[in-house]
């Protein structure tokens, strides 16, 4: 009886904590190999070796007819496995289409390779990534991502899935009711900005079913990361609290925060108040109960806000208070702090060995003595909002930013990828993930040749030529960081400024480069069409060709309207709307850029129709109006050129706008955008009567559940790409010639010489 009771208690412990008997590093690496390449594990021999001068190290060799992989930990072994697949087997694994055609008997390495992995820390994910990309992931998707991290040398991922339960339990301890605690919690697509202290409650109250399910998911994630030898970054505490906490503790120093991007601010518990240590300790203890305590805690005091007292003395006291909280909870704690809202007195109040600064966009690591000599990770922030735009400075990556940063500041101790959204630009991220393995600069021509071979297969010559054209175009110098806008996703206007609140329209290269690149890509379609990676890439390239062309077509439509040319306006506006329809058809061929998949994933987490609709509303809001406590301010921040979203939302907006303009032409009435109220450099949400009516429709679109189109994919991408390429090549010749496109004649002549 006692034995049975003990077994039941052990099972309960595992179910509650998610932590069972630990596996060995070699067992963890073998399990990864079997997940990624089922049935091939017995062709590998895995061995542990010592690190090399403090750095992770791996080896690839062979012995007795087997592939031998060595590393000093599971991440190093997984890195060796990935490098073997890439450079010996010539295959490829990515977010966006794999090329994993392996023989029954794996080839043996022709020589022994030994390499170190630069940087003590290789950090991964921004809070935003968890909402823009991973909000609706299940365990299968997370499991693949964690394996992908390990294979790409990541050893310090942000790991805050399940944090809702930590807050929920903590608030119950402090006299919140179940409903009050759940009402505080934001819906999943906006959780990232709750954890970053910007908002509360939006899209709630959060169902208890979500909270409970994500305790289990968070435990699975943490357990797998620990098995693979990673050091997860968990959530710390820096004083962000519900506004309602002031009602529970009226004497405490709890200050309402100012509004943020259209949201009513949450509240800040002063770190120098005695209540701070009480609630902070409760929060950390609840996190430990559910997910364990693993030594690295994220805290960003006054993130994107102002401290109540902005003096060195006060800020130093804040730093000491947070450090004390972490130290008393975990004497070996490491405080991870974003450089986004860095304040020197807070930093210098913490001993160097207990603080790690995450320089998200790497800007501080381009300076000497970065961050006052504190340990700092040199980051790369390539994507904002999960937007879909082909871009990224490959020469900058190839120049080895980490080595450059270390040469300026020896305290740089690692690198990080902090994109707001993933699952875009596979070429860019392939090189970004590989840079910690590189010594010195990468010669891009040769690297692109290897990439073409492993991503597409044996017929790589033409795809290599295509990649060189992309290097000259969207991946040229100066294309990192914020994406330029999309005419497709832009809120309609005669003279479109932006598709979101950041960068405006423009194409920083000759758009003919992409047309020429696609000609090379399609030359070997008959052979390469079995590669999922190839099928994705030709779809993505055709999408970018068409959205670029859309800018030229809309300019002609706007010009015709302003000149009173009713016939010309009808021609160009019809072509523009047809282009949007065609892009929607194109993107529906695959699951990656797919609105219906996003909605289906969101709905899958609901237990009732009400919960499913709630999650769908939240998922829809993020990629359309973005959200606000009232009319939105940063609407279209997370614009996506996605199948389904174009057809259901962006196309409808443009149809309404063009119909209004056509009515003006027919009735002889005027329409102008002069002197309209602006927000973030584009027309405000209700800038005039048309935009106010459009705003009502947009809000209704978010609040109305949509019948998710199933299956989410439809059509053959290769056939559709070929047809659309031929169709829009003819239109490109017309519009780029008319617009005086730079390099048009030279590029057109080069293209014609391809014999297409």
XYZ file of C-alpha atoms in Angstrom:
756
model
C 0.000 0.000 0.000
C 2.803 2.385 0.918
C 4.574 1.551 -2.366
C 1.408 2.280 -4.374
C 0.917 5.532 -2.493
C 4.546 6.522 -3.160
C 4.150 5.778 -6.880
C 0.980 7.881 -7.009
C 2.717 10.742 -5.247
C 5.685 10.486 -7.607
C 3.311 10.551 -10.582
C 1.553 13.570 -9.123
C 4.899 15.314 -8.603
C 5.906 14.680 -12.206
C 2.510 15.820 -13.471
C 2.618 19.002 -11.402
C 6.256 19.949 -11.788
C 6.970 18.450 -15.192
C 10.326 17.159 -13.976
C 11.118 13.451 -14.044
C 14.368 11.535 -13.824
C 17.052 13.469 -15.714
C 18.575 11.945 -18.830
C 22.291 12.019 -19.600
C 23.698 14.520 -22.130
C 24.366 11.725 -24.610
C 20.865 10.281 -24.174
C 19.381 13.749 -24.761
C 21.376 14.193 -27.956
C 20.451 10.725 -29.238
C 16.789 11.513 -28.616
C 17.121 14.727 -30.632
C 18.672 12.825 -33.545
C 15.787 10.362 -33.535
C 13.215 13.163 -33.466
C 14.842 14.990 -36.382
C 15.902 11.965 -38.459
C 13.863 8.977 -37.218
C 15.592 5.628 -37.584
C 19.109 7.015 -38.059
C 20.251 7.166 -34.438
C 22.093 3.827 -34.536
C 24.396 5.147 -37.286
C 25.903 7.659 -34.851
C 28.300 7.335 -31.957
C 28.089 10.226 -29.494
C 30.871 11.057 -27.053
C 31.440 13.783 -24.491
C 34.697 15.766 -24.567
C 36.054 18.660 -22.515
C 35.436 22.289 -23.466
C 38.259 24.142 -25.165
C 39.608 27.124 -23.232
C 36.202 27.784 -21.725
C 34.322 27.559 -25.033
C 31.897 24.897 -26.192
C 33.517 22.568 -28.713
C 32.394 19.865 -31.118
C 33.990 17.286 -33.403
C 32.739 15.357 -36.438
C 34.611 12.232 -37.525
C 34.039 8.512 -38.198
C 35.030 5.193 -36.691
C 34.183 1.587 -37.544
C 31.728 2.643 -40.246
C 29.761 5.018 -38.023
C 29.524 8.787 -37.777
C 31.150 9.987 -34.562
C 29.917 13.220 -33.014
C 31.670 14.676 -29.998
C 30.836 17.681 -27.870
C 31.184 18.978 -24.356
C 27.407 19.185 -23.785
C 24.138 18.335 -25.573
C 24.017 21.654 -27.448
C 27.534 21.056 -28.782
C 26.530 17.516 -29.816
C 23.379 18.833 -31.506
C 25.477 21.464 -33.281
C 27.813 18.736 -34.529
C 24.793 16.784 -35.780
C 23.467 19.804 -37.681
C 26.859 20.619 -39.184
C 27.214 17.000 -40.282
C 23.796 17.120 -41.977
C 24.591 20.413 -43.683
C 28.156 19.925 -44.847
C 28.472 16.151 -45.252
C 24.941 15.088 -46.216
C 24.190 18.407 -47.984
C 20.679 18.636 -46.542
C 18.839 21.412 -44.796
C 16.379 22.012 -41.938
C 14.638 25.342 -41.481
C 11.452 26.993 -40.278
C 10.314 27.315 -43.875
C 10.691 24.119 -45.813
C 13.164 21.287 -45.207
C 15.325 19.513 -47.743
C 16.056 16.293 -45.876
C 16.631 13.642 -48.537
C 18.941 11.200 -46.736
C 20.235 7.858 -48.077
C 19.523 4.697 -46.119
C 23.207 4.461 -45.233
C 24.590 7.801 -44.122
C 27.852 9.025 -45.700
C 30.940 9.143 -43.505
C 32.866 12.385 -43.056
C 35.953 12.490 -45.298
C 37.955 14.284 -42.599
C 37.792 15.147 -38.930
C 36.321 18.537 -38.121
C 36.880 20.233 -34.773
C 35.431 23.640 -34.013
C 34.576 25.882 -31.089
C 31.331 27.811 -30.606
C 31.993 31.466 -29.864
C 30.495 33.160 -26.851
C 29.579 31.845 -23.430
C 25.945 32.745 -24.066
C 23.953 32.335 -27.283
C 20.623 33.914 -26.429
C 17.385 33.423 -28.337
C 14.011 35.121 -28.510
C 12.525 38.452 -27.668
C 9.373 38.598 -25.538
C 7.637 39.780 -28.703
C 8.545 36.542 -30.498
C 6.325 34.669 -28.084
C 3.264 36.632 -29.188
C 4.004 37.503 -32.811
C 5.018 33.946 -33.729
C 4.571 31.459 -30.895
C 1.324 32.554 -29.209
C -0.597 29.478 -30.356
C 2.142 26.849 -30.566
C 1.463 23.415 -29.140
C 4.061 20.981 -27.792
C 4.834 19.494 -31.206
C 5.764 22.925 -32.565
C 7.724 23.873 -29.456
C 9.561 20.557 -29.511
C 10.718 21.195 -33.071
C 11.814 24.731 -32.180
C 13.834 23.605 -29.159
C 15.612 20.978 -31.278
C 16.236 23.677 -33.895
C 17.707 25.923 -31.190
C 20.082 23.215 -29.986
C 21.161 22.311 -33.519
C 21.953 25.993 -34.051
C 24.015 26.341 -30.840
C 21.455 28.258 -28.753
C 22.074 27.683 -25.047
C 20.070 30.487 -23.408
C 16.448 30.745 -24.625
C 13.840 33.008 -23.121
C 11.439 30.622 -21.400
C 8.298 32.216 -19.990
C 5.515 29.994 -21.359
C 3.084 29.343 -18.516
C 3.791 32.629 -16.747
C 0.053 33.295 -16.501
C -0.193 30.664 -13.767
C 2.616 32.299 -11.796
C 0.776 35.614 -11.818
C -2.559 33.957 -11.115
C -1.264 32.094 -8.052
C 0.622 35.126 -6.779
C -2.420 37.385 -7.020
C -4.609 34.850 -5.215
C -2.124 35.071 -2.334
C -2.705 38.820 -2.230
C -6.490 38.872 -1.871
C -7.411 38.816 -5.556
C -10.396 36.673 -6.479
C -10.271 34.136 -9.300
C -12.120 36.544 -11.609
C -9.941 39.520 -10.632
C -6.755 37.554 -11.262
C -7.938 36.238 -14.635
C -9.193 39.702 -15.630
C -5.709 41.098 -15.041
C -4.174 38.654 -17.504
C -4.012 39.674 -21.165
C -4.992 37.297 -23.943
C -2.186 35.211 -25.510
C -1.359 37.345 -28.556
C -0.664 40.284 -26.245
C 0.965 38.471 -23.322
C 4.424 39.615 -24.433
C 3.597 43.248 -23.718
C 2.134 42.328 -20.374
C 5.390 40.640 -19.403
C 7.194 43.774 -20.658
C 5.043 45.888 -18.302
C 3.185 47.836 -20.988
C -0.442 46.730 -20.545
C -2.854 44.534 -18.654
C -6.198 42.826 -19.205
C -6.523 43.285 -23.002
C -8.559 40.458 -24.507
C -9.374 38.935 -21.125
C -10.501 37.607 -18.739
C -8.175 34.730 -19.544
C -9.912 31.325 -19.294
C -8.645 29.071 -16.531
C -8.310 26.299 -19.106
C -5.589 28.292 -20.897
C -3.717 28.845 -17.637
C -3.813 25.170 -16.692
C -2.818 23.880 -20.132
C 0.128 26.251 -20.327
C 1.480 25.118 -16.998
C 1.859 21.695 -18.612
C 3.294 23.160 -21.831
C 5.723 25.397 -19.946
C 6.938 22.434 -17.915
C 7.510 20.404 -21.073
C 9.498 23.266 -22.586
C 11.667 23.837 -19.528
C 12.291 20.128 -19.077
C 13.444 19.676 -22.671
C 15.651 22.764 -22.553
C 17.306 21.497 -19.374
C 17.791 18.030 -20.874
C 19.645 19.653 -23.751
C 21.896 21.568 -21.375
C 20.363 24.997 -21.958
C 20.174 27.760 -19.383
C 16.643 29.170 -19.733
C 15.905 32.799 -18.923
C 12.931 32.878 -16.575
C 10.814 35.827 -15.542
C 12.037 37.963 -12.675
C 10.215 40.776 -10.901
C 10.834 44.514 -11.080
C 7.601 45.936 -9.698
C 5.054 45.687 -12.488
C 1.690 44.994 -10.827
C -2.055 45.289 -11.545
C -3.650 48.700 -11.119
C -6.061 47.017 -8.710
C -3.268 46.152 -6.265
C -3.534 49.712 -4.945
C -7.001 48.829 -3.638
C -5.552 45.885 -1.725
C -2.606 47.879 -0.341
C -3.618 51.549 -0.242
C -0.559 52.531 1.833
C 1.977 51.024 -0.560
C 3.866 53.112 -3.106
C 1.978 51.919 -6.167
C 1.924 54.393 -9.001
C -0.314 54.169 -12.090
C 1.749 54.084 -15.259
C 1.042 56.369 -18.212
C -0.811 55.044 -21.236
C 1.171 53.042 -23.766
C 0.290 52.884 -27.480
C -3.420 53.367 -26.824
C -3.580 51.140 -23.752
C -4.327 52.354 -20.261
C -1.159 51.908 -18.232
C -0.756 49.209 -15.593
C 0.941 50.069 -12.283
C 4.423 50.106 -10.773
C 5.174 49.003 -7.228
C 8.129 51.054 -6.077
C 11.097 48.685 -5.588
C 12.083 50.668 -2.506
C 8.734 49.945 -0.832
C 8.725 47.058 1.667
C 5.869 45.360 -0.204
C 8.170 44.902 -3.201
C 10.240 42.197 -1.515
C 7.092 40.405 -0.315
C 5.312 40.237 -3.659
C 8.545 39.684 -5.564
C 9.472 36.712 -3.377
C 5.972 35.259 -3.672
C 6.168 35.592 -7.445
C 9.542 33.833 -7.652
C 8.449 31.079 -5.279
C 5.332 30.396 -7.339
C 7.453 30.245 -10.482
C 9.826 27.826 -8.770
C 6.964 25.557 -7.676
C 5.694 25.232 -11.217
C 8.837 25.373 -13.354
C 11.838 25.181 -11.051
C 14.398 27.944 -10.528
C 17.273 27.774 -12.979
C 19.431 30.758 -12.171
C 18.729 33.463 -14.790
C 15.939 35.970 -14.185
C 14.782 38.708 -16.557
C 13.847 42.082 -15.128
C 13.624 45.441 -16.879
C 12.695 48.174 -14.406
C 10.726 51.047 -15.965
C 10.750 49.426 -19.391
C 9.475 51.987 -21.936
C 8.363 54.201 -19.044
C 9.789 56.680 -16.551
C 10.799 56.135 -12.931
C 8.866 58.124 -10.317
C 12.111 59.753 -9.191
C 14.802 60.158 -11.813
C 17.895 60.665 -9.686
C 21.070 58.570 -9.451
C 20.413 57.902 -5.781
C 16.906 56.599 -6.329
C 17.808 54.506 -9.362
C 20.731 53.000 -7.487
C 18.350 52.031 -4.674
C 16.084 50.385 -7.260
C 18.985 48.341 -8.589
C 20.007 47.240 -5.099
C 16.447 46.243 -4.210
C 15.952 44.051 -7.266
C 19.405 42.512 -6.845
C 18.635 41.788 -3.189
C 15.382 40.080 -4.175
C 17.159 37.777 -6.614
C 20.094 37.075 -4.311
C 17.979 36.171 -1.319
C 15.879 33.892 -3.498
C 18.848 32.377 -5.377
C 22.390 33.304 -4.219
C 23.796 32.232 -7.594
C 21.277 34.247 -9.598
C 22.106 36.099 -12.780
C 19.937 39.116 -13.606
C 19.259 39.411 -17.366
C 18.447 42.997 -18.347
C 17.556 44.340 -21.783
C 19.604 47.309 -22.942
C 16.417 48.872 -24.355
C 15.766 51.033 -21.276
C 19.189 50.833 -19.659
C 19.952 53.216 -16.776
C 23.513 53.478 -15.518
C 22.794 53.868 -11.761
C 20.630 50.727 -11.776
C 23.308 48.759 -13.598
C 26.153 49.906 -11.370
C 24.226 48.971 -8.222
C 24.640 45.320 -9.188
C 27.953 43.391 -8.988
C 29.250 42.562 -12.471
C 29.130 38.810 -11.865
C 25.382 38.977 -11.188
C 24.223 40.957 -14.234
C 23.986 40.096 -17.925
C 22.967 42.872 -20.314
C 21.160 41.904 -23.510
C 21.924 44.446 -26.230
C 18.965 43.520 -28.406
C 19.905 45.414 -31.561
C 23.666 45.368 -30.963
C 23.979 49.154 -31.075
C 25.773 49.494 -27.752
C 28.250 46.775 -28.732
C 29.514 48.904 -31.604
C 31.051 51.229 -28.983
C 34.187 50.807 -26.904
C 33.700 49.728 -23.290
C 30.086 48.825 -24.006
C 27.747 48.961 -21.008
C 30.453 50.147 -18.593
C 32.349 46.877 -18.777
C 29.472 44.667 -17.609
C 28.946 41.307 -19.322
C 26.912 42.002 -22.439
C 25.434 39.957 -25.272
C 25.730 41.466 -28.750
C 22.313 41.086 -30.321
C 20.714 41.213 -33.732
C 17.162 42.564 -34.101
C 16.212 41.843 -37.703
C 12.419 41.628 -37.705
C 9.647 43.776 -36.247
C 6.095 42.606 -35.767
C 6.488 39.341 -37.667
C 6.109 41.316 -40.914
C 6.640 39.537 -44.200
C 9.256 41.325 -46.264
C 12.337 39.912 -47.970
C 15.267 41.812 -46.434
C 18.413 41.542 -44.293
C 22.016 42.701 -44.522
C 23.933 39.501 -45.342
C 27.317 41.285 -45.704
C 26.849 42.701 -42.195
C 26.293 39.195 -40.830
C 29.189 37.796 -42.849
C 31.478 40.441 -41.372
C 31.170 38.667 -37.984
C 29.503 41.189 -35.697
C 30.392 39.207 -32.570
C 34.131 39.263 -33.261
C 33.907 42.964 -34.113
C 32.120 43.643 -30.825
C 34.675 41.684 -28.782
C 37.490 43.645 -30.396
C 35.898 46.847 -29.078
C 34.718 45.519 -25.705
C 36.253 42.384 -24.166
C 33.253 42.184 -21.827
C 31.081 41.071 -24.772
C 30.440 37.461 -23.793
C 27.939 36.171 -26.294
C 25.562 36.807 -29.145
C 21.802 36.806 -29.455
C 18.978 36.734 -31.973
C 16.170 38.980 -30.726
C 13.815 39.253 -33.720
C 10.218 40.176 -32.857
C 8.902 37.501 -35.199
C 10.398 34.400 -36.791
C 9.407 32.147 -39.707
C 10.547 34.533 -42.431
C 13.731 35.119 -44.480
C 15.246 31.618 -44.156
C 18.388 32.637 -46.073
C 19.183 35.415 -43.613
C 18.688 33.280 -40.520
C 20.691 30.377 -41.884
C 23.761 32.617 -41.866
C 22.810 34.348 -38.612
C 22.600 31.037 -36.742
C 25.893 29.870 -38.208
C 27.987 32.915 -37.275
C 28.935 31.718 -33.740
C 30.769 28.860 -35.496
C 32.694 31.117 -37.873
C 36.180 32.488 -37.398
C 36.642 35.801 -39.149
C 34.581 36.906 -42.116
C 32.516 34.628 -44.343
C 33.088 34.693 -48.092
C 29.513 34.988 -49.293
C 29.820 33.686 -52.839
C 31.129 30.313 -51.657
C 28.754 30.200 -48.706
C 25.749 30.861 -50.957
C 26.885 28.074 -53.279
C 26.914 25.608 -50.353
C 23.543 26.934 -49.183
C 21.971 26.430 -52.619
C 23.284 22.866 -52.760
C 21.932 21.791 -49.392
C 18.622 23.725 -49.546
C 17.631 22.717 -53.060
C 19.591 19.600 -54.018
C 22.022 18.568 -56.716
C 20.872 21.077 -59.356
C 22.243 24.129 -57.596
C 23.979 26.209 -60.307
C 20.961 28.305 -61.330
C 19.701 28.694 -57.762
C 23.156 29.924 -56.790
C 22.919 32.587 -59.487
C 19.506 33.535 -58.139
C 20.897 33.894 -54.620
C 23.654 36.195 -55.872
C 20.972 38.432 -57.382
C 19.134 38.448 -54.050
C 22.404 39.425 -52.381
C 22.542 42.386 -54.749
C 18.900 43.176 -53.968
C 16.952 42.613 -50.722
C 19.965 41.216 -48.845
C 22.332 44.026 -49.760
C 24.090 46.274 -47.199
C 21.784 48.556 -45.244
C 18.718 46.306 -45.314
C 18.811 45.103 -41.693
C 16.368 46.176 -39.017
C 12.953 47.668 -39.630
C 11.197 46.408 -42.732
C 10.028 48.843 -45.392
C 6.276 48.968 -45.814
C 3.964 46.811 -47.912
C 1.521 48.417 -50.330
C -0.704 45.343 -49.999
C -0.977 45.615 -46.227
C -1.137 49.411 -46.152
C -4.310 51.113 -45.023
C -5.536 52.598 -48.311
C -4.626 56.153 -49.253
C -3.984 58.076 -52.440
C -0.425 58.675 -51.351
C 0.404 55.765 -49.062
C 3.029 56.671 -46.499
C 3.326 53.449 -44.548
C 1.724 50.082 -43.915
C 2.429 50.378 -40.206
C 3.754 52.926 -37.727
C 7.437 52.449 -38.661
C 9.293 52.645 -41.974
C 7.634 53.924 -45.132
C 7.318 52.524 -48.620
C 10.215 52.059 -50.990
C 12.306 49.398 -52.678
C 16.031 49.823 -51.893
C 17.136 47.873 -54.972
C 16.061 47.408 -58.566
C 12.896 45.268 -58.437
C 14.025 43.735 -61.714
C 16.676 41.840 -59.745
C 13.958 39.646 -58.229
C 12.349 38.992 -61.589
C 15.712 37.904 -62.949
C 16.358 35.759 -59.857
C 13.022 34.003 -60.287
C 13.920 33.187 -63.892
C 16.977 31.311 -62.610
C 14.961 29.623 -59.835
C 12.372 28.306 -62.305
C 14.895 26.907 -64.802
C 15.207 23.633 -62.868
C 11.687 23.450 -61.429
C 11.147 19.980 -62.895
C 14.023 18.567 -60.832
C 13.810 20.725 -57.721
C 10.061 20.655 -57.161
C 10.385 17.721 -54.743
C 12.243 20.008 -52.295
C 9.864 21.657 -49.828
C 12.482 24.360 -49.308
C 12.504 25.111 -53.028
C 8.716 25.207 -53.201
C 8.578 27.674 -50.333
C 11.298 29.900 -51.768
C 9.792 30.313 -55.233
C 6.462 31.171 -53.580
C 8.109 33.731 -51.310
C 10.104 35.265 -54.147
C 7.011 35.578 -56.328
C 5.178 37.228 -53.419
C 7.916 39.844 -53.120
C 7.980 40.432 -56.894
C 4.268 41.112 -56.872
C 4.119 43.301 -53.772
C 6.969 45.400 -55.201
C 5.067 45.774 -58.468
C 1.940 46.735 -56.561
C 3.620 49.995 -55.523
C 4.044 51.027 -59.167
C 0.493 50.007 -60.115
C -1.131 51.942 -57.266
C 0.879 55.053 -58.119
C -0.621 54.958 -61.599
C -4.121 54.516 -60.158
C -3.633 57.494 -57.834
C -2.222 59.585 -60.670
C -5.199 58.766 -62.907
C -7.626 59.753 -60.126
C -5.923 63.080 -59.540
C -5.952 63.792 -63.279
C -9.644 62.937 -63.518
C -8.873 60.030 -65.867
C -11.800 57.713 -65.138
C -10.770 55.106 -67.722
C -7.140 55.035 -66.547
C -8.220 54.821 -62.916
C -10.487 51.880 -63.673
C -7.649 50.055 -65.490
C -4.968 50.534 -62.845
C -7.205 50.031 -59.810
C -8.622 46.838 -61.347
C -5.098 45.536 -61.957
C -4.082 46.371 -58.392
C -7.073 44.542 -56.890
C -6.435 41.596 -59.188
C -2.827 41.511 -58.009
C -4.001 41.256 -54.384
C -6.336 38.408 -55.323
C -3.509 36.622 -57.118
C -1.086 37.046 -54.191
C -3.740 35.619 -51.884
C -4.098 32.598 -54.190
C -0.318 32.207 -54.307
C 0.104 32.265 -50.528
C -2.702 29.775 -49.987
C -0.540 27.100 -51.604
C 1.525 26.763 -48.433
C 0.856 26.758 -44.683
C 3.606 29.163 -43.589
C 2.094 32.546 -44.529
C -1.464 31.564 -43.785
C -4.108 33.449 -41.799
C -6.452 30.456 -41.558
C -3.712 28.343 -39.995
C -3.096 31.134 -37.449
C -6.808 31.242 -36.579
C -7.157 27.454 -36.479
C -4.198 27.219 -34.108
C -5.725 29.892 -31.881
C -9.129 28.220 -31.798
C -7.567 24.857 -30.980
C -6.788 26.064 -27.449
C -10.420 26.796 -26.565
C -12.546 24.257 -24.691
C -15.830 25.971 -25.513
C -17.132 27.924 -28.494
C -16.893 31.078 -26.378
C -13.208 30.431 -25.622
C -12.461 29.567 -29.251
C -14.044 32.834 -30.390
C -12.151 34.777 -27.721
C -8.809 33.412 -28.908
C -9.728 34.042 -32.536
C -10.560 37.682 -31.746
C -7.203 38.100 -30.061
C -5.321 36.403 -32.895
C -7.124 38.592 -35.443
C -6.560 41.816 -33.517
C -2.789 41.366 -33.354
C -2.300 41.214 -37.123
C -4.877 43.905 -37.974
C -5.761 46.714 -35.546
C -3.047 45.497 -33.140
C -5.174 46.561 -30.203
C -5.903 49.347 -27.712
C -8.271 50.277 -24.915
C -10.346 52.252 -27.427
C -9.449 53.229 -30.990
C -6.045 51.792 -31.958
C -2.920 53.914 -32.429
C -0.421 51.408 -33.804
C -2.870 49.647 -36.125
C -1.225 47.449 -38.760
C 2.009 47.277 -36.746
C 2.082 43.524 -37.293
C 1.062 43.569 -40.953
C 1.474 40.220 -42.661
C 1.360 39.337 -46.330
C -0.577 36.181 -45.533
C -2.983 34.109 -47.574
C -6.485 34.652 -46.260
C -5.592 37.879 -44.480
C -5.073 39.534 -47.865
C -8.323 38.179 -49.296
C -10.469 38.754 -46.211
C -9.018 42.031 -44.951
C -6.470 43.956 -47.042
C -8.287 43.386 -50.350
C -11.611 44.450 -48.806
C -10.077 47.689 -47.529
C -8.660 48.528 -50.951
C -11.944 47.655 -52.648
C -13.783 50.078 -50.360
C -11.234 52.810 -51.017
C -11.199 52.435 -54.781
C -15.014 52.276 -54.846
C -15.121 55.573 -52.967
C -12.663 57.163 -55.424
C -14.587 55.797 -58.404
C -17.734 57.371 -56.988
C -15.946 60.703 -56.694
C -14.869 60.522 -60.348
C -18.350 59.544 -61.478
C -20.089 62.268 -59.452
C -17.466 64.948 -60.009
C -16.765 65.324 -56.281
C -13.329 65.886 -54.815
C -11.294 63.825 -52.388
C -8.118 65.038 -50.758
C -5.816 63.854 -48.013
C -4.300 67.275 -47.394
C -4.077 68.350 -43.751
C -5.594 65.192 -42.325
C -4.720 64.327 -38.713
C -1.752 61.963 -38.621
C -0.450 59.359 -36.200
C 3.004 57.800 -36.540
C 3.421 59.402 -39.960
C 0.230 58.123 -41.584
C -3.452 59.077 -41.543
C -5.066 58.616 -38.121
C -7.533 55.811 -37.513
C -10.504 58.193 -37.955
C -8.768 60.893 -39.997
C -11.855 61.673 -42.107
C -15.321 60.290 -42.825
C -14.005 57.491 -45.039
C -11.425 56.357 -42.471
C -13.976 56.522 -39.659
C -16.324 54.255 -41.599
C -13.403 51.984 -42.489
C -12.410 51.911 -38.817
C -15.870 50.691 -37.844
C -15.541 47.879 -40.404
C -12.038 46.951 -39.165
C -13.201 46.750 -35.554
C -16.183 44.647 -36.608
C -13.852 42.373 -38.587
C -11.860 41.691 -35.427
C -14.935 41.055 -33.303
C -16.680 38.743 -35.777
C -15.591 35.084 -35.807
C -14.629 33.967 -39.301
C -15.275 30.570 -40.753
C -11.755 29.150 -40.919
C -11.148 27.844 -44.404
C -10.134 24.184 -44.273
C -7.884 22.767 -45.467
C -5.754 25.863 -45.058
C -3.709 25.130 -48.188
C -4.928 24.848 -51.741
C -3.224 24.524 -55.122
C 0.198 23.582 -56.442
C 2.765 26.256 -55.683
C 5.049 25.413 -58.609
C 2.294 25.629 -61.215
C 0.784 28.778 -59.698
C 4.187 30.480 -59.404
C 4.942 29.771 -63.064
C 1.595 31.160 -64.190
C 1.835 34.294 -62.053
C 5.450 34.863 -63.032
C 4.518 34.896 -66.713
C 1.486 37.124 -66.096
C 3.255 39.731 -63.978
C 6.433 39.763 -66.044
C 4.392 41.438 -68.779
C 2.930 43.973 -66.360
C 6.350 44.642 -64.836
C 7.697 45.570 -68.255
C 4.884 48.107 -68.647
C 4.939 49.683 -65.194
C 8.680 49.779 -64.547
C 9.360 51.242 -67.983
C 6.656 53.876 -67.451
C 7.973 54.758 -64.001
C 11.550 55.183 -65.200
C 12.748 52.345 -62.972
C 16.496 52.594 -62.527
C 18.378 49.774 -64.256
C 15.213 48.652 -66.051
C 16.749 48.561 -69.525
C 20.017 46.919 -68.427
C 18.230 44.365 -66.279
C 15.661 43.612 -68.992
C 18.412 43.002 -71.547
C 20.239 40.718 -69.113
C 17.022 38.842 -68.440
C 16.283 38.390 -72.137
C 19.742 36.896 -72.588
C 18.732 34.088 -70.212
C 16.695 32.712 -73.072
C 13.424 32.696 -71.135
